[in-house]
Amino acid sequence: MSKPIAVLVGSLRKESYNLKVAKVLAKLAPSSLELKIIQIGDLPLYNEDIDAGTPPAAYTRFRNEIAACQGVLFVTPEYNRSTPAVIKNAIDVGSRPYGKSVWAKKPAGVISVSPGAIGGFAANHHLRQSLVFLDMPTLQQPEAYFGGVANAFDAQGNIAEKSQEFLQQFIDAYSSWFEKTR
Ligand code: FNR
């Protein structure tokens, strides 16, 4: 049976390149993994007051979906040399209530995606800082900084061969490392 892997996409834009990349990864993933894009755009900004008692339905839905997955892939843009707030908010929601984090021990992979030349390097590494604290073992190699993404898709949404190869290498490496790590 394939193992469910949560995919968090750090952009809410309809035509998001990160979303396109996440969908390509889902197609390229080996049959042993089932990549599931988990919605994060409806999560209220994390606030301990609203989390006390009965949490917002979106928090509960999100926590249950992540808990049901065995690994997590983060596909993130870079906003102002860091991770977009939407992805950090999702991380914060999943980390609470205290002692009941849904993240601990789940093998993680990070790919940053940007039209820029640096490929979201800073976002990629800021995100990794949180993953250390959340006790998520994280794929180290290959590092995945997908730069120049605006040139990687044609008008029909097809991805260039070289970019597809890059994503194939990334997901294959995540898959074999995931099997050893989980
Ligand atoms: C950006 N962008 C950007 N790009 C980058 O490489 N480094 C950065 O620090 C930033 N900062 C930044 C801040 C904000 C608020 C926005 C909206 C954008 C550009 C960003 O990479 C570009 O908009 C991507 O297309 C965003 O990813 P999606 O939405 O296409 O997935």
Short mmCIF file of N, CA and C and ligand atoms in Angstrom, two decimals:
data_model
loop_
_atom_site.label_atom_id
_atom_site.label_comp_id
_atom_site.label_asym_id
_atom_site.label_seq_id
_atom_site.Cartn_x
_atom_site.Cartn_y
_atom_site.Cartn_z
N MET A 1 0.84 -1.21 0.00
CA MET A 1 0.00 0.00 0.00
C MET A 1 0.88 1.26 0.00
N SER A 2 0.45 2.27 -0.74
CA SER A 2 1.28 3.47 -0.78
C SER A 2 1.12 4.26 0.52
N LYS A 3 2.22 4.93 0.88
CA LYS A 3 2.20 5.70 2.14
C LYS A 3 1.84 7.15 1.85
N PRO A 4 0.90 7.69 2.62
CA PRO A 4 0.49 9.07 2.38
C PRO A 4 1.54 10.09 2.85
N ILE A 5 1.88 10.98 1.95
CA ILE A 5 2.84 12.05 2.26
C ILE A 5 2.12 13.39 2.08
N ALA A 6 2.10 14.19 3.14
CA ALA A 6 1.47 15.51 3.05
C ALA A 6 2.36 16.46 2.26
N VAL A 7 1.75 17.26 1.42
CA VAL A 7 2.50 18.28 0.68
C VAL A 7 1.91 19.64 1.07
N LEU A 8 2.77 20.50 1.63
CA LEU A 8 2.34 21.85 1.98
C LEU A 8 2.91 22.82 0.96
N VAL A 9 2.04 23.57 0.34
CA VAL A 9 2.46 24.53 -0.69
C VAL A 9 2.35 25.93 -0.09
N GLY A 10 3.44 26.66 -0.12
CA GLY A 10 3.50 27.95 0.56
C GLY A 10 3.01 29.13 -0.24
N SER A 11 2.16 28.88 -1.22
CA SER A 11 1.57 29.98 -1.99
C SER A 11 0.10 29.68 -2.18
N LEU A 12 -0.74 30.72 -2.03
CA LEU A 12 -2.18 30.53 -2.19
C LEU A 12 -2.64 31.00 -3.58
N ARG A 13 -1.73 31.45 -4.40
CA ARG A 13 -2.04 31.99 -5.72
C ARG A 13 -2.55 30.88 -6.63
N LYS A 14 -3.62 31.22 -7.39
CA LYS A 14 -4.20 30.22 -8.30
C LYS A 14 -3.18 29.69 -9.30
N GLU A 15 -2.39 30.62 -9.86
CA GLU A 15 -1.41 30.22 -10.89
C GLU A 15 -0.02 29.99 -10.28
N SER A 16 0.02 29.65 -9.02
CA SER A 16 1.29 29.50 -8.30
C SER A 16 2.24 28.50 -8.97
N TYR A 17 3.48 28.93 -9.15
CA TYR A 17 4.51 28.00 -9.64
C TYR A 17 4.77 26.89 -8.63
N ASN A 18 4.70 27.25 -7.35
CA ASN A 18 4.93 26.22 -6.32
C ASN A 18 3.87 25.14 -6.38
N LEU A 19 2.63 25.56 -6.64
CA LEU A 19 1.54 24.57 -6.77
C LEU A 19 1.79 23.69 -7.99
N LYS A 20 2.23 24.32 -9.09
CA LYS A 20 2.53 23.54 -10.30
C LYS A 20 3.62 22.51 -10.01
N VAL A 21 4.65 22.95 -9.31
CA VAL A 21 5.76 22.04 -8.99
C VAL A 21 5.26 20.91 -8.08
N ALA A 22 4.41 21.26 -7.11
CA ALA A 22 3.87 20.22 -6.21
C ALA A 22 3.09 19.18 -7.01
N LYS A 23 2.32 19.64 -7.99
CA LYS A 23 1.53 18.70 -8.80
C LYS A 23 2.43 17.81 -9.67
N VAL A 24 3.51 18.38 -10.17
CA VAL A 24 4.46 17.56 -10.95
C VAL A 24 5.09 16.51 -10.04
N LEU A 25 5.48 16.93 -8.83
CA LEU A 25 6.09 15.96 -7.89
C LEU A 25 5.12 14.83 -7.59
N ALA A 26 3.83 15.17 -7.43
CA ALA A 26 2.83 14.13 -7.13
C ALA A 26 2.76 13.11 -8.27
N LYS A 27 2.93 13.59 -9.51
CA LYS A 27 2.90 12.66 -10.65
C LYS A 27 4.17 11.83 -10.75
N LEU A 28 5.30 12.45 -10.40
CA LEU A 28 6.59 11.76 -10.56
C LEU A 28 6.90 10.81 -9.40
N ALA A 29 6.17 10.95 -8.31
CA ALA A 29 6.48 10.13 -7.12
C ALA A 29 6.30 8.65 -7.42
N PRO A 30 7.17 7.82 -6.86
CA PRO A 30 7.01 6.37 -7.07
C PRO A 30 5.69 5.89 -6.47
N SER A 31 5.22 4.74 -6.95
CA SER A 31 3.89 4.28 -6.53
C SER A 31 3.85 3.93 -5.04
N SER A 32 5.02 3.83 -4.40
CA SER A 32 5.05 3.54 -2.96
C SER A 32 4.60 4.75 -2.12
N LEU A 33 4.57 5.92 -2.74
CA LEU A 33 4.16 7.14 -2.03
C LEU A 33 2.92 7.74 -2.68
N GLU A 34 2.03 8.26 -1.85
CA GLU A 34 0.89 9.02 -2.39
C GLU A 34 0.98 10.44 -1.86
N LEU A 35 1.33 11.38 -2.74
CA LEU A 35 1.47 12.77 -2.31
C LEU A 35 0.11 13.44 -2.27
N LYS A 36 -0.22 14.06 -1.13
CA LYS A 36 -1.52 14.71 -0.95
C LYS A 36 -1.29 16.17 -0.61
N ILE A 37 -1.79 17.05 -1.45
CA ILE A 37 -1.67 18.49 -1.15
C ILE A 37 -2.71 18.83 -0.07
N ILE A 38 -2.21 19.34 1.05
CA ILE A 38 -3.08 19.65 2.19
C ILE A 38 -3.35 21.16 2.19
N GLN A 39 -4.61 21.52 2.28
CA GLN A 39 -4.97 22.94 2.25
C GLN A 39 -4.49 23.66 3.52
N ILE A 40 -3.90 24.84 3.34
CA ILE A 40 -3.46 25.62 4.51
C ILE A 40 -3.99 27.06 4.46
N GLY A 41 -4.64 27.41 3.36
CA GLY A 41 -5.08 28.80 3.17
C GLY A 41 -6.25 29.20 4.05
N ASP A 42 -6.97 28.21 4.59
CA ASP A 42 -8.15 28.53 5.40
C ASP A 42 -7.85 28.52 6.90
N LEU A 43 -6.58 28.33 7.27
CA LEU A 43 -6.24 28.27 8.70
C LEU A 43 -6.19 29.68 9.28
N PRO A 44 -7.03 29.98 10.28
CA PRO A 44 -6.92 31.30 10.92
C PRO A 44 -5.51 31.50 11.48
N LEU A 45 -5.03 32.74 11.50
CA LEU A 45 -3.72 33.02 12.07
C LEU A 45 -3.66 32.43 13.47
N TYR A 46 -2.58 31.74 13.78
CA TYR A 46 -2.54 31.00 15.03
C TYR A 46 -2.70 31.94 16.23
N ASN A 47 -3.62 31.56 17.12
CA ASN A 47 -3.92 32.36 18.30
C ASN A 47 -4.31 31.38 19.40
N GLU A 48 -3.56 31.37 20.48
CA GLU A 48 -3.85 30.42 21.56
C GLU A 48 -5.25 30.61 22.15
N ASP A 49 -5.77 31.84 22.10
CA ASP A 49 -7.11 32.09 22.65
C ASP A 49 -8.17 31.29 21.90
N ILE A 50 -8.10 31.30 20.55
CA ILE A 50 -9.15 30.59 19.80
C ILE A 50 -8.90 29.08 19.78
N ASP A 51 -7.69 28.68 20.17
CA ASP A 51 -7.34 27.25 20.19
C ASP A 51 -7.77 26.59 21.50
N ALA A 52 -8.09 27.41 22.51
CA ALA A 52 -8.51 26.87 23.81
C ALA A 52 -9.95 26.38 23.68
N GLY A 53 -10.28 25.31 24.40
CA GLY A 53 -11.65 24.78 24.32
C GLY A 53 -11.86 24.09 22.99
N THR A 54 -12.83 24.56 22.21
CA THR A 54 -13.07 23.96 20.88
C THR A 54 -12.30 24.75 19.84
N PRO A 55 -11.27 24.14 19.26
CA PRO A 55 -10.48 24.86 18.26
C PRO A 55 -11.28 25.11 16.99
N PRO A 56 -10.84 26.05 16.15
CA PRO A 56 -11.50 26.25 14.86
C PRO A 56 -11.52 24.94 14.07
N ALA A 57 -12.60 24.71 13.32
CA ALA A 57 -12.73 23.47 12.56
C ALA A 57 -11.55 23.28 11.60
N ALA A 58 -11.05 24.38 11.05
CA ALA A 58 -9.93 24.27 10.10
C ALA A 58 -8.67 23.74 10.80
N TYR A 59 -8.45 24.14 12.06
CA TYR A 59 -7.29 23.63 12.80
C TYR A 59 -7.41 22.10 12.95
N THR A 60 -8.61 21.67 13.36
CA THR A 60 -8.81 20.25 13.62
C THR A 60 -8.67 19.44 12.33
N ARG A 61 -9.27 19.94 11.27
CA ARG A 61 -9.17 19.27 9.96
C ARG A 61 -7.70 19.13 9.55
N PHE A 62 -6.96 20.23 9.68
CA PHE A 62 -5.56 20.23 9.27
C PHE A 62 -4.73 19.26 10.12
N ARG A 63 -4.92 19.32 11.43
CA ARG A 63 -4.14 18.44 12.32
C ARG A 63 -4.44 16.97 12.02
N ASN A 64 -5.71 16.65 11.78
CA ASN A 64 -6.07 15.26 11.47
C ASN A 64 -5.43 14.81 10.16
N GLU A 65 -5.44 15.68 9.17
CA GLU A 65 -4.88 15.30 7.86
C GLU A 65 -3.37 15.08 7.96
N ILE A 66 -2.69 15.93 8.69
CA ILE A 66 -1.23 15.74 8.83
C ILE A 66 -0.95 14.49 9.66
N ALA A 67 -1.72 14.29 10.72
CA ALA A 67 -1.50 13.11 11.58
C ALA A 67 -1.65 11.82 10.77
N ALA A 68 -2.51 11.84 9.77
CA ALA A 68 -2.76 10.63 8.97
C ALA A 68 -1.67 10.37 7.93
N CYS A 69 -0.78 11.34 7.75
CA CYS A 69 0.30 11.17 6.76
C CYS A 69 1.58 10.70 7.45
N GLN A 70 2.45 10.05 6.68
CA GLN A 70 3.68 9.49 7.27
C GLN A 70 4.91 10.35 7.03
N GLY A 71 4.81 11.29 6.12
CA GLY A 71 5.92 12.19 5.84
C GLY A 71 5.36 13.51 5.36
N VAL A 72 6.24 14.51 5.22
CA VAL A 72 5.78 15.85 4.81
C VAL A 72 6.77 16.45 3.82
N LEU A 73 6.22 16.95 2.73
CA LEU A 73 7.04 17.70 1.77
C LEU A 73 6.60 19.16 1.80
N PHE A 74 7.56 20.06 1.92
CA PHE A 74 7.27 21.48 1.88
C PHE A 74 7.73 22.03 0.54
N VAL A 75 6.81 22.65 -0.17
CA VAL A 75 7.14 23.27 -1.46
C VAL A 75 6.88 24.76 -1.25
N THR A 76 7.96 25.53 -1.18
CA THR A 76 7.76 26.91 -0.70
C THR A 76 8.41 27.98 -1.57
N PRO A 77 7.66 29.08 -1.77
CA PRO A 77 8.31 30.25 -2.33
C PRO A 77 9.15 30.94 -1.27
N GLU A 78 9.85 31.98 -1.69
CA GLU A 78 10.57 32.82 -0.74
C GLU A 78 9.90 34.18 -0.73
N TYR A 79 9.53 34.65 0.45
CA TYR A 79 8.98 36.00 0.60
C TYR A 79 9.96 36.78 1.47
N ASN A 80 10.52 37.83 0.89
CA ASN A 80 11.43 38.70 1.64
C ASN A 80 12.50 37.91 2.38
N ARG A 81 13.12 37.04 1.61
CA ARG A 81 14.24 36.22 2.09
C ARG A 81 13.85 35.31 3.26
N SER A 82 12.58 34.92 3.32
CA SER A 82 12.16 33.98 4.34
C SER A 82 10.99 33.16 3.82
N THR A 83 10.42 32.37 4.73
CA THR A 83 9.29 31.51 4.38
C THR A 83 8.00 32.33 4.43
N PRO A 84 7.08 32.17 3.48
CA PRO A 84 5.82 32.91 3.55
C PRO A 84 5.06 32.62 4.84
N ALA A 85 4.32 33.61 5.31
CA ALA A 85 3.59 33.48 6.57
C ALA A 85 2.62 32.30 6.54
N VAL A 86 2.05 32.01 5.38
CA VAL A 86 1.03 30.96 5.32
C VAL A 86 1.62 29.60 5.71
N ILE A 87 2.86 29.37 5.37
CA ILE A 87 3.47 28.07 5.69
C ILE A 87 3.91 28.06 7.16
N LYS A 88 4.41 29.18 7.63
CA LYS A 88 4.79 29.26 9.05
C LYS A 88 3.57 29.12 9.94
N ASN A 89 2.46 29.72 9.50
CA ASN A 89 1.21 29.61 10.27
C ASN A 89 0.77 28.14 10.36
N ALA A 90 0.85 27.44 9.23
CA ALA A 90 0.47 26.01 9.23
C ALA A 90 1.37 25.22 10.17
N ILE A 91 2.64 25.52 10.16
CA ILE A 91 3.57 24.84 11.07
C ILE A 91 3.16 25.11 12.52
N ASP A 92 2.84 26.36 12.82
CA ASP A 92 2.49 26.71 14.20
C ASP A 92 1.19 26.01 14.62
N VAL A 93 0.21 25.97 13.72
CA VAL A 93 -1.07 25.30 14.05
C VAL A 93 -0.80 23.82 14.35
N GLY A 94 0.00 23.18 13.51
CA GLY A 94 0.26 21.75 13.69
C GLY A 94 1.09 21.44 14.93
N SER A 95 1.78 22.43 15.44
CA SER A 95 2.68 22.20 16.59
C SER A 95 1.96 22.26 17.93
N ARG A 96 0.70 22.66 17.93
CA ARG A 96 -0.07 22.83 19.16
C ARG A 96 -1.31 21.95 19.14
N PRO A 97 -1.98 21.58 20.26
CA PRO A 97 -1.63 21.95 21.62
C PRO A 97 -0.27 21.41 22.04
N TYR A 98 0.33 22.07 23.03
CA TYR A 98 1.65 21.70 23.52
C TYR A 98 1.68 20.21 23.86
N GLY A 99 2.70 19.52 23.34
CA GLY A 99 2.83 18.08 23.62
C GLY A 99 2.08 17.21 22.64
N LYS A 100 1.29 17.84 21.73
CA LYS A 100 0.52 17.04 20.77
C LYS A 100 0.84 17.45 19.34
N SER A 101 2.08 17.84 19.11
CA SER A 101 2.48 18.25 17.76
C SER A 101 2.26 17.10 16.77
N VAL A 102 1.75 17.46 15.60
CA VAL A 102 1.54 16.43 14.56
C VAL A 102 2.80 16.22 13.72
N TRP A 103 3.86 16.98 14.01
CA TRP A 103 5.04 16.94 13.14
C TRP A 103 6.11 15.95 13.57
N ALA A 104 6.21 15.69 14.87
CA ALA A 104 7.37 14.98 15.41
C ALA A 104 7.64 13.67 14.69
N LYS A 105 8.90 13.47 14.32
CA LYS A 105 9.43 12.23 13.71
C LYS A 105 9.01 12.00 12.26
N LYS A 106 8.19 12.89 11.70
CA LYS A 106 7.79 12.67 10.30
C LYS A 106 8.92 13.11 9.37
N PRO A 107 9.40 12.21 8.50
CA PRO A 107 10.48 12.58 7.59
C PRO A 107 10.03 13.69 6.61
N ALA A 108 10.83 14.75 6.56
CA ALA A 108 10.45 15.92 5.77
C ALA A 108 11.41 16.14 4.60
N GLY A 109 10.86 16.75 3.57
CA GLY A 109 11.68 17.21 2.44
C GLY A 109 11.31 18.65 2.17
N VAL A 110 12.28 19.44 1.71
CA VAL A 110 12.03 20.86 1.44
C VAL A 110 12.51 21.18 0.03
N ILE A 111 11.61 21.78 -0.75
CA ILE A 111 12.04 22.33 -2.03
C ILE A 111 11.54 23.77 -2.10
N SER A 112 12.45 24.68 -2.42
CA SER A 112 12.05 26.07 -2.59
C SER A 112 12.03 26.39 -4.07
N VAL A 113 11.07 27.23 -4.44
CA VAL A 113 10.80 27.48 -5.87
C VAL A 113 10.65 28.97 -6.08
N SER A 114 11.41 29.51 -7.04
CA SER A 114 11.36 30.96 -7.27
C SER A 114 11.69 31.28 -8.71
N PRO A 115 11.12 32.37 -9.22
CA PRO A 115 11.58 32.84 -10.54
C PRO A 115 13.01 33.38 -10.46
N GLY A 116 13.47 33.72 -9.27
CA GLY A 116 14.79 34.30 -9.09
C GLY A 116 15.91 33.28 -9.21
N ALA A 117 17.14 33.82 -9.30
CA ALA A 117 18.30 32.96 -9.56
C ALA A 117 18.71 32.14 -8.33
N ILE A 118 18.40 32.65 -7.14
CA ILE A 118 18.88 31.97 -5.92
C ILE A 118 17.97 30.80 -5.53
N GLY A 119 16.81 30.72 -6.19
CA GLY A 119 15.93 29.56 -6.00
C GLY A 119 15.35 29.45 -4.60
N GLY A 120 15.15 30.58 -3.95
CA GLY A 120 14.51 30.54 -2.63
C GLY A 120 15.38 29.95 -1.54
N PHE A 121 16.67 30.07 -1.68
CA PHE A 121 17.62 29.48 -0.72
C PHE A 121 17.30 29.90 0.72
N ALA A 122 17.04 31.19 0.91
CA ALA A 122 16.84 31.68 2.29
C ALA A 122 15.56 31.11 2.89
N ALA A 123 14.50 31.02 2.09
CA ALA A 123 13.25 30.43 2.59
C ALA A 123 13.47 28.97 2.97
N ASN A 124 14.18 28.27 2.12
CA ASN A 124 14.47 26.85 2.33
C ASN A 124 15.16 26.65 3.68
N HIS A 125 16.14 27.51 3.96
CA HIS A 125 16.91 27.31 5.19
C HIS A 125 16.21 27.86 6.43
N HIS A 126 15.43 28.92 6.27
CA HIS A 126 14.64 29.39 7.43
C HIS A 126 13.66 28.31 7.85
N LEU A 127 13.05 27.67 6.86
CA LEU A 127 12.10 26.60 7.16
C LEU A 127 12.80 25.46 7.91
N ARG A 128 13.99 25.11 7.48
CA ARG A 128 14.73 24.02 8.13
C ARG A 128 14.98 24.30 9.62
N GLN A 129 15.13 25.58 9.96
CA GLN A 129 15.35 25.93 11.37
C GLN A 129 14.17 25.46 12.23
N SER A 130 12.95 25.65 11.73
CA SER A 130 11.77 25.18 12.48
C SER A 130 11.71 23.66 12.52
N LEU A 131 12.13 23.02 11.44
CA LEU A 131 12.02 21.55 11.39
C LEU A 131 12.94 20.89 12.42
N VAL A 132 14.06 21.54 12.73
CA VAL A 132 14.95 21.03 13.78
C VAL A 132 14.19 21.01 15.11
N PHE A 133 13.56 22.13 15.43
CA PHE A 133 12.83 22.22 16.70
C PHE A 133 11.65 21.26 16.75
N LEU A 134 11.02 21.04 15.60
CA LEU A 134 9.83 20.16 15.54
C LEU A 134 10.21 18.68 15.52
N ASP A 135 11.51 18.40 15.55
CA ASP A 135 12.01 17.02 15.58
C ASP A 135 11.60 16.24 14.34
N MET A 136 11.71 16.91 13.20
CA MET A 136 11.43 16.24 11.92
C MET A 136 12.76 15.94 11.23
N PRO A 137 13.10 14.64 11.08
CA PRO A 137 14.29 14.35 10.30
C PRO A 137 14.07 14.89 8.88
N THR A 138 15.09 15.54 8.32
CA THR A 138 14.90 16.24 7.04
C THR A 138 15.95 15.82 6.03
N LEU A 139 15.48 15.51 4.82
CA LEU A 139 16.39 15.12 3.73
C LEU A 139 17.44 16.22 3.53
N GLN A 140 18.70 15.82 3.57
CA GLN A 140 19.79 16.81 3.41
C GLN A 140 20.21 16.97 1.95
N GLN A 141 20.36 15.82 1.27
CA GLN A 141 20.83 15.86 -0.12
C GLN A 141 19.93 15.01 -1.00
N PRO A 142 19.59 15.44 -2.18
CA PRO A 142 20.06 16.69 -2.78
C PRO A 142 19.28 17.89 -2.21
N GLU A 143 20.01 19.01 -2.00
CA GLU A 143 19.32 20.25 -1.69
C GLU A 143 18.52 20.63 -2.92
N ALA A 144 17.36 21.24 -2.71
CA ALA A 144 16.51 21.54 -3.86
C ALA A 144 16.10 23.01 -3.88
N TYR A 145 16.83 23.79 -4.67
CA TYR A 145 16.53 25.21 -4.88
C TYR A 145 16.16 25.35 -6.35
N PHE A 146 14.87 25.48 -6.62
CA PHE A 146 14.39 25.52 -7.99
C PHE A 146 14.31 26.99 -8.43
N GLY A 147 15.37 27.47 -9.06
CA GLY A 147 15.40 28.86 -9.54
C GLY A 147 14.90 28.94 -10.99
N GLY A 148 14.63 30.17 -11.43
CA GLY A 148 14.22 30.40 -12.82
C GLY A 148 12.95 29.67 -13.21
N VAL A 149 12.04 29.49 -12.27
CA VAL A 149 10.87 28.63 -12.52
C VAL A 149 9.94 29.23 -13.58
N ALA A 150 9.99 30.55 -13.77
CA ALA A 150 9.10 31.16 -14.77
C ALA A 150 9.40 30.65 -16.17
N ASN A 151 10.63 30.17 -16.37
CA ASN A 151 11.00 29.64 -17.70
C ASN A 151 10.82 28.13 -17.79
N ALA A 152 10.37 27.52 -16.72
CA ALA A 152 10.33 26.05 -16.70
C ALA A 152 9.03 25.46 -17.23
N PHE A 153 8.00 26.29 -17.34
CA PHE A 153 6.70 25.79 -17.82
C PHE A 153 6.33 26.51 -19.12
N ASP A 154 5.79 25.75 -20.09
CA ASP A 154 5.33 26.40 -21.32
C ASP A 154 3.89 26.88 -21.14
N ALA A 155 3.32 27.48 -22.18
CA ALA A 155 1.98 28.07 -22.09
C ALA A 155 0.92 27.02 -21.76
N GLN A 156 1.18 25.79 -22.13
CA GLN A 156 0.21 24.71 -21.84
C GLN A 156 0.41 24.12 -20.44
N GLY A 157 1.42 24.61 -19.74
CA GLY A 157 1.66 24.11 -18.38
C GLY A 157 2.58 22.91 -18.34
N ASN A 158 3.17 22.56 -19.48
CA ASN A 158 4.12 21.43 -19.49
C ASN A 158 5.46 21.89 -18.95
N ILE A 159 6.10 20.99 -18.22
CA ILE A 159 7.39 21.34 -17.62
C ILE A 159 8.53 20.95 -18.55
N ALA A 160 9.59 21.77 -18.57
CA ALA A 160 10.77 21.47 -19.40
C ALA A 160 11.45 20.20 -18.90
N GLU A 161 12.05 19.49 -19.85
CA GLU A 161 12.64 18.17 -19.54
C GLU A 161 13.68 18.25 -18.42
N LYS A 162 14.55 19.25 -18.52
CA LYS A 162 15.63 19.38 -17.50
C LYS A 162 15.04 19.59 -16.10
N SER A 163 14.00 20.41 -16.04
CA SER A 163 13.36 20.67 -14.74
C SER A 163 12.68 19.42 -14.22
N GLN A 164 12.08 18.68 -15.13
CA GLN A 164 11.42 17.43 -14.72
C GLN A 164 12.45 16.44 -14.17
N GLU A 165 13.60 16.39 -14.82
CA GLU A 165 14.67 15.50 -14.34
C GLU A 165 15.10 15.89 -12.92
N PHE A 166 15.23 17.20 -12.72
CA PHE A 166 15.62 17.72 -11.40
C PHE A 166 14.60 17.30 -10.34
N LEU A 167 13.31 17.43 -10.66
CA LEU A 167 12.26 17.05 -9.70
C LEU A 167 12.21 15.54 -9.50
N GLN A 168 12.48 14.80 -10.58
CA GLN A 168 12.50 13.34 -10.46
C GLN A 168 13.61 12.89 -9.49
N GLN A 169 14.77 13.51 -9.65
CA GLN A 169 15.90 13.16 -8.75
C GLN A 169 15.53 13.47 -7.30
N PHE A 170 14.90 14.62 -7.11
CA PHE A 170 14.53 15.03 -5.75
C PHE A 170 13.54 14.04 -5.13
N ILE A 171 12.48 13.70 -5.86
CA ILE A 171 11.44 12.85 -5.27
C ILE A 171 11.95 11.41 -5.11
N ASP A 172 12.81 10.96 -6.02
CA ASP A 172 13.38 9.62 -5.87
C ASP A 172 14.28 9.56 -4.63
N ALA A 173 15.06 10.63 -4.43
CA ALA A 173 15.95 10.67 -3.26
C ALA A 173 15.12 10.72 -1.99
N TYR A 174 14.06 11.52 -1.99
CA TYR A 174 13.19 11.60 -0.81
C TYR A 174 12.58 10.23 -0.53
N SER A 175 12.12 9.57 -1.58
CA SER A 175 11.44 8.28 -1.42
C SER A 175 12.37 7.23 -0.80
N SER A 176 13.59 7.10 -1.32
CA SER A 176 14.46 6.04 -0.78
C SER A 176 14.93 6.41 0.63
N TRP A 177 15.18 7.69 0.88
CA TRP A 177 15.57 8.12 2.22
C TRP A 177 14.40 7.95 3.19
N PHE A 178 13.18 8.24 2.74
CA PHE A 178 11.97 8.08 3.58
C PHE A 178 11.85 6.63 4.05
N GLU A 179 12.08 5.68 3.14
CA GLU A 179 11.93 4.26 3.51
C GLU A 179 12.93 3.87 4.59
N LYS A 180 14.13 4.45 4.53
CA LYS A 180 15.16 4.12 5.53
C LYS A 180 14.88 4.82 6.87
N THR A 181 14.22 5.96 6.80
CA THR A 181 14.11 6.84 7.97
C THR A 181 12.84 6.60 8.78
N ARG A 182 11.76 6.23 8.12
CA ARG A 182 10.44 6.20 8.81
C ARG A 182 10.38 5.17 9.92
C1 FNR B 1 8.31 37.70 -3.46
N1 FNR B 1 9.21 37.11 -4.33
C2 FNR B 1 10.49 36.80 -3.91
N2 FNR B 1 11.31 35.97 -4.64
C3 FNR B 1 12.53 35.60 -4.17
O1 FNR B 1 13.24 34.85 -4.83
N3 FNR B 1 12.99 36.11 -2.98
C4 FNR B 1 12.25 36.92 -2.19
O2 FNR B 1 12.70 37.30 -1.13
C5 FNR B 1 10.95 37.30 -2.66
N4 FNR B 1 10.13 38.10 -1.91
C6 FNR B 1 8.80 38.21 -2.23
C7 FNR B 1 7.90 38.81 -1.34
C8 FNR B 1 6.56 38.84 -1.62
C9 FNR B 1 5.61 39.42 -0.60
C10 FNR B 1 6.07 38.30 -2.84
C11 FNR B 1 4.58 38.33 -3.15
C12 FNR B 1 6.92 37.76 -3.74
C13 FNR B 1 8.77 36.70 -5.67
C14 FNR B 1 8.23 35.28 -5.65
O3 FNR B 1 9.32 34.38 -5.76
C15 FNR B 1 7.28 35.07 -6.82
O4 FNR B 1 6.16 35.93 -6.67
C16 FNR B 1 6.84 33.63 -6.94
O5 FNR B 1 6.15 33.46 -8.16
C17 FNR B 1 5.95 33.23 -5.78
O6 FNR B 1 5.63 31.85 -5.87
P1 FNR B 1 4.27 31.34 -6.52
O7 FNR B 1 3.13 32.17 -5.99
O8 FNR B 1 4.42 31.50 -8.01
O9 FNR B 1 4.18 29.91 -6.13
#
